[in-house]
PDB file of C-alpha atoms and ligand atoms in Angstrom:
ATOM      1  CA  MET G 117      20.728  -6.812 -14.682  1.00 87.00           C
ATOM      2  CA  PRO G 118      17.240  -6.024 -12.727  1.00 92.00           C
ATOM      3  CA  GLN G 119      17.357  -5.684  -8.867  1.00 94.00           C
ATOM      4  CA  THR G 120      15.556  -8.252  -7.474  1.00 95.00           C
ATOM      5  CA  VAL G 121      13.280  -6.713  -5.104  1.00 95.00           C
ATOM      6  CA  VAL G 122      11.078  -9.144  -2.933  1.00 96.00           C
ATOM      7  CA  ILE G 123       7.392  -7.259  -1.929  1.00 96.00           C
ATOM      8  CA  ALA G 124       6.769  -8.603   1.425  1.00 96.00           C
ATOM      9  CA  THR G 125       2.848  -8.802   1.227  1.00 95.00           C
ATOM     10  CA  GLY G 126       0.488 -11.196   0.481  1.00 92.00           C
ATOM     11  CA  ASN G 127      -1.974  -8.579  -0.921  1.00 92.00           C
ATOM     12  CA  ALA G 128      -2.484  -8.980  -4.984  1.00 92.00           C
ATOM     13  CA  GLY G 129      -3.720  -5.697  -5.545  1.00 91.00           C
ATOM     14  CA  LYS G 130      -0.660  -4.106  -4.071  1.00 92.00           C
ATOM     15  CA  VAL G 131       1.628  -6.521  -6.252  1.00 92.00           C
ATOM     16  CA  SER G 132      -0.026  -5.884  -9.283  1.00 91.00           C
ATOM     17  CA  GLU G 133       0.204  -2.385  -9.125  1.00 92.00           C
ATOM     18  CA  PHE G 134       3.959  -2.616  -8.501  1.00 92.00           C
ATOM     19  CA  ASN G 135       4.037  -4.122 -11.881  1.00 90.00           C
ATOM     20  CA  THR G 136       2.524  -1.646 -13.020  1.00 89.00           C
ATOM     21  CA  ILE G 137       4.529   1.739 -11.778  1.00 89.00           C
ATOM     22  CA  LEU G 138       7.677   0.073 -11.931  1.00 87.00           C
ATOM     23  CA  LYS G 139       7.863  -2.149 -15.818  1.00 86.00           C
ATOM     24  CA  ASP G 140      10.887  -0.633 -17.322  1.00 84.00           C
ATOM     25  CA  GLY G 141      13.249  -3.515 -16.090  1.00 86.00           C
ATOM     26  CA  THR G 142      14.668  -1.813 -13.430  1.00 89.00           C
ATOM     27  CA  PHE G 143      13.581  -4.108 -11.254  1.00 92.00           C
ATOM     28  CA  SER G 144      12.641  -7.306 -10.971  1.00 93.00           C
ATOM     29  CA  PHE G 145      10.286  -8.011  -8.071  1.00 93.00           C
ATOM     30  CA  LEU G 146       9.291 -11.392  -6.056  1.00 95.00           C
ATOM     31  CA  VAL G 147       6.494 -11.649  -3.313  1.00 95.00           C
ATOM     32  CA  SER G 148       7.175 -12.988  -0.115  1.00 95.00           C
ATOM     33  CA  LYS G 149       5.616 -16.712  -0.807  1.00 95.00           C
ATOM     34  CA  GLU G 150       7.714 -16.657  -3.847  1.00 95.00           C
ATOM     35  CA  ILE G 151      11.047 -16.720  -1.837  1.00 94.00           C
ATOM     36  CA  GLY G 152       9.158 -19.202   1.003  1.00 95.00           C
ATOM     37  CA  PHE G 153       7.893 -17.177   3.398  1.00 96.00           C
ATOM     38  CA  TYR G 154       4.224 -17.952   4.371  1.00 95.00           C
ATOM     39  CA  GLU G 155       3.888 -16.220   7.429  1.00 93.00           C
ATOM     40  CA  GLU G 156       1.320 -14.205   8.644  1.00 92.00           C
ATOM     41  CA  ILE G 157       2.886 -10.972   9.839  1.00 95.00           C
ATOM     42  CA  GLU G 158       1.240  -9.836  13.257  1.00 94.00           C
ATOM     43  CA  GLU G 159       1.489  -5.455  12.706  1.00 95.00           C
ATOM     44  CA  THR G 160       1.498  -4.350  16.084  1.00 96.00           C
ATOM     45  CA  ALA G 161       2.350  -1.042  15.483  1.00 97.00           C
ATOM     46  CA  LYS G 162       0.390   2.616  15.565  1.00 97.00           C
ATOM     47  CA  THR G 163       1.433   4.051  12.782  1.00 98.00           C
ATOM     48  CA  PHE G 164       1.859   3.308   9.122  1.00 98.00           C
ATOM     49  CA  LYS G 165       5.498   3.575   9.253  1.00 98.00           C
ATOM     50  CA  GLY G 166       5.974   1.310  12.239  1.00 98.00           C
ATOM     51  CA  ASN G 167       3.992  -1.553  10.384  1.00 98.00           C
ATOM     52  CA  ALA G 168       6.192  -1.116   6.900  1.00 98.00           C
ATOM     53  CA  GLU G 169       8.982  -1.269   9.170  1.00 98.00           C
ATOM     54  CA  ILE G 170       7.726  -4.345  10.930  1.00 98.00           C
ATOM     55  CA  LYS G 171       7.299  -6.256   7.536  1.00 98.00           C
ATOM     56  CA  ALA G 172      10.157  -5.206   5.742  1.00 98.00           C
ATOM     57  CA  LYS G 173      12.480  -6.078   8.447  1.00 98.00           C
ATOM     58  CA  THR G 174      10.514  -9.354   9.102  1.00 98.00           C
ATOM     59  CA  VAL G 175      11.266 -10.467   5.421  1.00 98.00           C
ATOM     60  CA  PHE G 176      14.641  -9.110   5.164  1.00 98.00           C
ATOM     61  CA  GLU G 177      15.634 -11.581   8.301  1.00 97.00           C
ATOM     62  CA  TYR G 178      14.239 -14.071   6.631  1.00 96.00           C
ATOM     63  CA  VAL G 179      15.649 -13.295   2.709  1.00 95.00           C
ATOM     64  CA  SER G 180      19.420 -12.259   3.574  1.00 93.00           C
ATOM     65  CA  SER G 181      19.740 -15.622   4.847  1.00 90.00           C
ATOM     66  CA  LYS G 182      19.122 -17.234   1.255  1.00 90.00           C
ATOM     67  CA  GLN G 183      19.787 -14.346  -0.973  1.00 92.00           C
ATOM     68  CA  LYS G 184      22.869 -11.676   0.088  1.00 92.00           C
ATOM     69  CA  ASP G 185      21.689  -9.201  -2.565  1.00 96.00           C
ATOM     70  CA  TYR G 186      18.069  -8.977  -2.015  1.00 97.00           C
ATOM     71  CA  TRP G 187      16.297  -5.850  -1.708  1.00 97.00           C
ATOM     72  CA  VAL G 188      12.772  -5.851   0.729  1.00 97.00           C
ATOM     73  CA  MET G 189      10.348  -3.405   0.417  1.00 97.00           C
ATOM     74  CA  ALA G 190       7.043  -3.407   2.344  1.00 98.00           C
ATOM     75  CA  ASP G 191       3.796  -1.086   2.202  1.00 98.00           C
ATOM     76  CA  ASP G 192       1.302  -0.195   5.179  1.00 98.00           C
ATOM     77  CA  SER G 193      -1.263   2.229   3.948  1.00 98.00           C
ATOM     78  CA  GLY G 194      -4.822   2.474   4.439  1.00 98.00           C
ATOM     79  CA  LEU G 195      -7.797   4.592   4.435  1.00 98.00           C
ATOM     80  CA  GLU G 196      -8.508   7.750   7.530  1.00 98.00           C
ATOM     81  CA  VAL G 197     -11.932   9.378   7.607  1.00 98.00           C
ATOM     82  CA  GLU G 198     -11.980  12.949   8.431  1.00 98.00           C
ATOM     83  CA  ALA G 199     -15.360  12.338  10.147  1.00 98.00           C
ATOM     84  CA  LEU G 200     -14.248   9.550  12.088  1.00 98.00           C
ATOM     85  CA  GLY G 201     -11.473  10.834  13.741  1.00 98.00           C
ATOM     86  CA  GLY G 202      -9.216   8.977  11.113  1.00 98.00           C
ATOM     87  CA  ARG G 203     -10.174   5.502  11.350  1.00 98.00           C
ATOM     88  CA  PRO G 204     -10.280   2.850   9.776  1.00 98.00           C
ATOM     89  CA  GLY G 205      -6.108   4.205   9.443  1.00 98.00           C
ATOM     90  CA  VAL G 206      -3.551   1.338  10.383  1.00 97.00           C
ATOM     91  CA  PHE G 207      -6.811  -0.668  10.861  1.00 97.00           C
ATOM     92  CA  SER G 208      -7.698  -0.370   6.924  1.00 97.00           C
ATOM     93  CA  ALA G 209      -7.142  -4.304   6.304  1.00 95.00           C
ATOM     94  CA  ARG G 210      -9.137  -5.683   9.779  1.00 95.00           C
ATOM     95  CA  TYR G 211     -11.532  -3.488   9.741  1.00 97.00           C
ATOM     96  CA  ALA G 212     -14.496  -5.252   8.877  1.00 96.00           C
ATOM     97  CA  GLY G 213     -13.008  -8.524  10.893  1.00 94.00           C
ATOM     98  CA  GLU G 214     -10.057 -11.233   9.514  1.00 88.00           C
ATOM     99  CA  ASN G 215     -10.923 -12.419   6.542  1.00 90.00           C
ATOM    100  CA  ALA G 216     -13.328  -9.891   5.567  1.00 96.00           C
ATOM    101  CA  SER G 217     -13.112  -9.260   1.488  1.00 95.00           C
ATOM    102  CA  GLY G 218     -12.790  -5.437   0.248  1.00 95.00           C
ATOM    103  CA  LYS G 219     -16.685  -5.455  -0.416  1.00 96.00           C
ATOM    104  CA  ASP G 220     -17.250  -6.160   3.483  1.00 97.00           C
ATOM    105  CA  ARG G 221     -14.839  -3.376   4.210  1.00 97.00           C
ATOM    106  CA  TYR G 222     -16.397  -0.338   2.159  1.00 98.00           C
ATOM    107  CA  THR G 223     -19.905  -1.663   2.761  1.00 97.00           C
ATOM    108  CA  LYS G 224     -19.237  -1.701   6.720  1.00 98.00           C
ATOM    109  CA  LEU G 225     -17.519   2.251   5.910  1.00 98.00           C
ATOM    110  CA  LEU G 226     -20.794   3.296   3.651  1.00 98.00           C
ATOM    111  CA  LYS G 227     -22.901   2.202   6.748  1.00 98.00           C
ATOM    112  CA  GLU G 228     -21.269   3.780   9.565  1.00 98.00           C
ATOM    113  CA  MET G 229     -20.855   6.761   7.165  1.00 98.00           C
ATOM    114  CA  GLU G 230     -24.477   6.889   6.421  1.00 97.00           C
ATOM    115  CA  GLY G 231     -25.854  10.684   6.701  1.00 94.00           C
ATOM    116  CA  LEU G 232     -22.283  12.295   7.535  1.00 97.00           C
ATOM    117  CA  ALA G 233     -21.901  15.480   5.688  1.00 97.00           C
ATOM    118  CA  ASN G 234     -18.282  15.559   5.768  1.00 98.00           C
ATOM    119  CA  ARG G 235     -16.938  12.823   3.424  1.00 98.00           C
ATOM    120  CA  ASN G 236     -13.166  13.270   4.165  1.00 98.00           C
ATOM    121  CA  ALA G 237     -10.880  11.436   3.595  1.00 98.00           C
ATOM    122  CA  ARG G 238      -7.156  10.493   2.427  1.00 98.00           C
ATOM    123  CA  PHE G 239      -5.844   7.100   1.289  1.00 98.00           C
ATOM    124  CA  VAL G 240      -2.021   7.168   2.857  1.00 98.00           C
ATOM    125  CA  CYS G 241       1.372   5.199   2.217  1.00 98.00           C
ATOM    126  CA  CYS G 242       4.589   4.088   3.831  1.00 98.00           C
ATOM    127  CA  LEU G 243       6.629   2.169   2.120  1.00 98.00           C
ATOM    128  CA  CYS G 244       9.817   0.540   3.939  1.00 98.00           C
ATOM    129  CA  LEU G 245      12.838  -0.587   1.754  1.00 98.00           C
ATOM    130  CA  ILE G 246      15.620  -2.414   2.646  1.00 98.00           C
ATOM    131  CA  ARG G 247      18.626  -2.634   1.186  1.00 97.00           C
ATOM    132  CA  PRO G 248      21.825  -4.987   2.301  1.00 96.00           C
ATOM    133  CA  GLY G 249      23.543  -3.305   4.254  1.00 95.00           C
ATOM    134  CA  SER G 250      22.092  -0.133   4.783  1.00 95.00           C
ATOM    135  CA  PRO G 251      19.461   1.020   7.376  1.00 97.00           C
ATOM    136  CA  PRO G 252      15.637   1.076   6.798  1.00 98.00           C
ATOM    137  CA  GLU G 253      14.378   4.192   4.051  1.00 98.00           C
ATOM    138  CA  PHE G 254      10.986   5.410   3.875  1.00 98.00           C
ATOM    139  CA  PHE G 255       8.938   6.679   2.099  1.00 98.00           C
ATOM    140  CA  GLU G 256       5.437   8.159   1.417  1.00 98.00           C
ATOM    141  CA  GLY G 257       2.619   9.470  -0.346  1.00 98.00           C
ATOM    142  CA  GLU G 258      -0.929  10.382   0.139  1.00 98.00           C
ATOM    143  CA  CYS G 259      -4.149  11.203  -2.078  1.00 98.00           C
ATOM    144  CA  LYS G 260      -7.267  13.370  -0.978  1.00 98.00           C
ATOM    145  CA  GLY G 261     -10.604  12.634  -1.707  1.00 98.00           C
ATOM    146  CA  THR G 262     -14.321  12.318  -0.760  1.00 98.00           C
ATOM    147  CA  ILE G 263     -16.277   8.920   0.335  1.00 98.00           C
ATOM    148  CA  LEU G 264     -18.731   8.347  -2.416  1.00 98.00           C
ATOM    149  CA  THR G 265     -22.570   7.481  -1.240  1.00 97.00           C
ATOM    150  CA  GLU G 266     -22.696   4.205  -3.298  1.00 97.00           C
ATOM    151  CA  PRO G 267     -20.184   1.717  -4.806  1.00 97.00           C
ATOM    152  CA  ARG G 268     -18.649   2.942  -8.169  1.00 97.00           C
ATOM    153  CA  GLY G 269     -16.617   0.748 -10.697  1.00 96.00           C
ATOM    154  CA  ASN G 270     -14.945  -2.781 -10.164  1.00 89.00           C
ATOM    155  CA  GLY G 271     -11.719  -2.000 -10.601  1.00 92.00           C
ATOM    156  CA  GLY G 272      -8.400  -1.463  -7.792  1.00 92.00           C
ATOM    157  CA  PHE G 273      -8.827  -3.405  -4.364  1.00 95.00           C
ATOM    158  CA  GLY G 274     -10.146  -2.594  -1.064  1.00 96.00           C
ATOM    159  CA  TYR G 275     -12.318   0.461  -0.552  1.00 98.00           C
ATOM    160  CA  ASP G 276     -11.616   1.506  -4.160  1.00 98.00           C
ATOM    161  CA  PRO G 277     -15.225   1.282  -5.338  1.00 98.00           C
ATOM    162  CA  VAL G 278     -15.943   3.996  -2.798  1.00 98.00           C
ATOM    163  CA  PHE G 279     -13.183   6.021  -2.987  1.00 98.00           C
ATOM    164  CA  LEU G 280     -13.696   9.510  -5.314  1.00 98.00           C
ATOM    165  CA  PRO G 281      -9.802  11.405  -5.486  1.00 98.00           C
ATOM    166  CA  LYS G 282      -9.695  15.541  -5.355  1.00 98.00           C
ATOM    167  CA  GLY G 283     -10.442  16.518  -8.558  1.00 97.00           C
ATOM    168  CA  TYR G 284     -11.483  14.003 -10.642  1.00 97.00           C
ATOM    169  CA  ALA G 285     -14.609  12.742 -12.432  1.00 97.00           C
ATOM    170  CA  LYS G 286     -14.199   9.179 -12.070  1.00 98.00           C
ATOM    171  CA  GLY G 287     -13.677   7.445  -8.801  1.00 98.00           C
ATOM    172  CA  PHE G 288     -10.218   4.834  -8.167  1.00 98.00           C
ATOM    173  CA  GLY G 289     -12.959   1.691  -8.676  1.00 97.00           C
ATOM    174  CA  GLU G 290     -13.409   3.245 -12.335  1.00 98.00           C
ATOM    175  CA  MET G 291      -9.937   3.412 -12.897  1.00 96.00           C
ATOM    176  CA  SER G 292      -7.403   1.556 -14.839  1.00 93.00           C
ATOM    177  CA  ASP G 293      -4.434   0.541 -12.910  1.00 90.00           C
ATOM    178  CA  GLU G 294      -2.019   3.450 -14.833  1.00 92.00           C
ATOM    179  CA  GLU G 295      -4.570   6.096 -13.959  1.00 95.00           C
ATOM    180  CA  LYS G 296      -4.604   5.448  -9.848  1.00 96.00           C
ATOM    181  CA  ASN G 297      -0.972   4.868 -10.195  1.00 95.00           C
ATOM    182  CA  SER G 298      -0.530   8.330 -11.592  1.00 96.00           C
ATOM    183  CA  LEU G 299      -2.031  10.289  -8.533  1.00 97.00           C
ATOM    184  CA  SER G 300      -3.008   7.385  -5.786  1.00 97.00           C
ATOM    185  CA  HIS G 301      -1.129   7.656  -2.334  1.00 98.00           C
ATOM    186  CA  ARG G 302       0.874   4.408  -3.536  1.00 97.00           C
ATOM    187  CA  GLY G 303       2.092   5.866  -6.827  1.00 96.00           C
ATOM    188  CA  ARG G 304       2.989   9.233  -5.506  1.00 97.00           C
ATOM    189  CA  ALA G 305       5.055   6.887  -2.232  1.00 97.00           C
ATOM    190  CA  ILE G 306       7.223   4.662  -5.206  1.00 95.00           C
ATOM    191  CA  LYS G 307       7.747   8.260  -6.928  1.00 95.00           C
ATOM    192  CA  ASN G 308       9.543   9.435  -4.274  1.00 96.00           C
ATOM    193  CA  MET G 309      11.096   6.187  -3.719  1.00 95.00           C
ATOM    194  CA  LEU G 310      12.330   6.276  -7.213  1.00 93.00           C
ATOM    195  CA  GLU G 311      13.365  10.018  -6.826  1.00 93.00           C
ATOM    196  CA  GLY G 312      15.070   9.373  -3.771  1.00 92.00           C
ATOM    197  CA  LEU G 313      17.438   6.330  -4.839  1.00 91.00           C
ATOM    198  CA  ASN G 314      18.215   8.646  -7.735  1.00 86.00           C
ATOM    199  CA  GLU G 315      19.431  11.359  -5.838  1.00 86.00           C
ATOM    200  CA  LYS G 316      21.824   8.727  -3.652  1.00 79.00           C
ATOM    201  CA  LYS G 317      23.067   7.374  -6.850  1.00 76.00           C
ATOM    202  CA  ASN G 318      24.359  10.858  -8.248  1.00 68.00           C
TER     203      ASN G 318
HETATM  204  P1  ITT O 557      -0.217  -6.718   3.106  1.00 63.39           P
HETATM  205  O1  ITT O 557       0.008  -6.223   4.570  1.00 63.39           O
HETATM  206  O2  ITT O 557       0.315  -8.209   3.455  1.00 63.39           O
HETATM  207  O3  ITT O 557       0.844  -6.454   2.627  1.00 63.39           O
HETATM  208  P2  ITT O 557      -2.923  -6.134   3.839  1.00 63.39           P
HETATM  209  O4  ITT O 557      -4.024  -6.061   2.889  1.00 63.39           O
HETATM  210  O5  ITT O 557      -3.316  -6.709   4.478  1.00 63.39           O
HETATM  211  O6  ITT O 557      -1.574  -7.313   3.096  1.00 63.39           O
HETATM  212  P3  ITT O 557      -1.853  -3.387   4.850  1.00 63.39           P
HETATM  213  O7  ITT O 557      -1.846  -3.566   6.163  1.00 63.39           O
HETATM  214  O8  ITT O 557      -0.890  -1.933   4.422  1.00 63.39           O
HETATM  215  O9  ITT O 557      -2.024  -4.676   3.703  1.00 63.39           O
HETATM  216  O10 ITT O 557      -3.476  -2.497   4.650  1.00 63.39           O
HETATM  217  C1  ITT O 557      -3.972  -2.100   3.941  1.00 63.39           C
HETATM  218  C2  ITT O 557      -5.413  -2.280   3.742  1.00 63.39           C
HETATM  219  O11 ITT O 557      -6.081  -0.472   3.542  1.00 63.39           O
HETATM  220  C3  ITT O 557      -6.158  -2.964   2.580  1.00 63.39           C
HETATM  221  O12 ITT O 557      -5.991  -4.058   3.080  1.00 63.39           O
HETATM  222  C4  ITT O 557      -6.894  -1.588   1.829  1.00 63.39           C
HETATM  223  O13 ITT O 557      -8.582  -2.601   2.521  1.00 63.39           O
HETATM  224  C5  ITT O 557      -6.984  -0.959   2.427  1.00 63.39           C
HETATM  225  N1  ITT O 557      -6.114   0.117   0.875  1.00 63.39           N
HETATM  226  C6  ITT O 557      -4.576   0.271   0.831  1.00 63.39           C
HETATM  227  N2  ITT O 557      -4.394   0.778  -0.140  1.00 63.39           N
HETATM  228  C7  ITT O 557      -5.647   1.094  -0.886  1.00 63.39           C
HETATM  229  C8  ITT O 557      -6.048   0.702  -2.267  1.00 63.39           C
HETATM  230  O14 ITT O 557      -5.037   1.975  -3.075  1.00 63.39           O
HETATM  231  N3  ITT O 557      -7.210   0.740  -2.499  1.00 63.39           N
HETATM  232  C9  ITT O 557      -7.755   0.262  -1.875  1.00 63.39           C
HETATM  233  N4  ITT O 557      -8.085   0.308  -0.551  1.00 63.39           N
HETATM  234  C10 ITT O 557      -6.664   0.445   0.090  1.00 63.39           C
END
């Protein structure tokens, strides 16, 4: 029987990536709203880890009163740009205002970076996993790269069209989910989680 994991997210792009990476039948995923959780969770922490924990704990509290054996996982992630002192960072989702689209966000970023020679950046992902009876567990992943001067491709979500991972000719926006997952911050965090879970089993 697959382990049911509730992903504490409202971001369809993240869910699609989780489903692509973890498709071997070990886990069966539900998203927050599929278990009746519709609240907007306020991300008040200053770190990815802190916000991942807030999201996972909030949904776990809701789920555990109904389903005792479900796991809950949350992903807090974002883009850190060197020349902007690490911005937008934990504010990546809110960088262009509350209801902005991915396109609004990367268009604003390209504008802010116009003429900047240092285009180094990294994507960061922190996963928080809560299993019943255990303290929260954290798994991280990063992907270094550069910010393009123009968007390329329309795959992925968020800032993907303007991110070129280090050592690759294709940007995230030009990659399939599989290609992106093999090197992305989220793919690496998930790999770390699977390794961590396997170590605990043995
Ligand atoms: P949830 O909190 O509901 O999971 P969210 O989109 O608000 O969804 P975050 O608070 O973690 O998620 O914000 C992450 C933002 O960083 C996200 O909205 C994107 O703009 C950006 N981001 C994160 N991972 C990304 C990726 O793989 N590709 C492109 N942009 C990404």
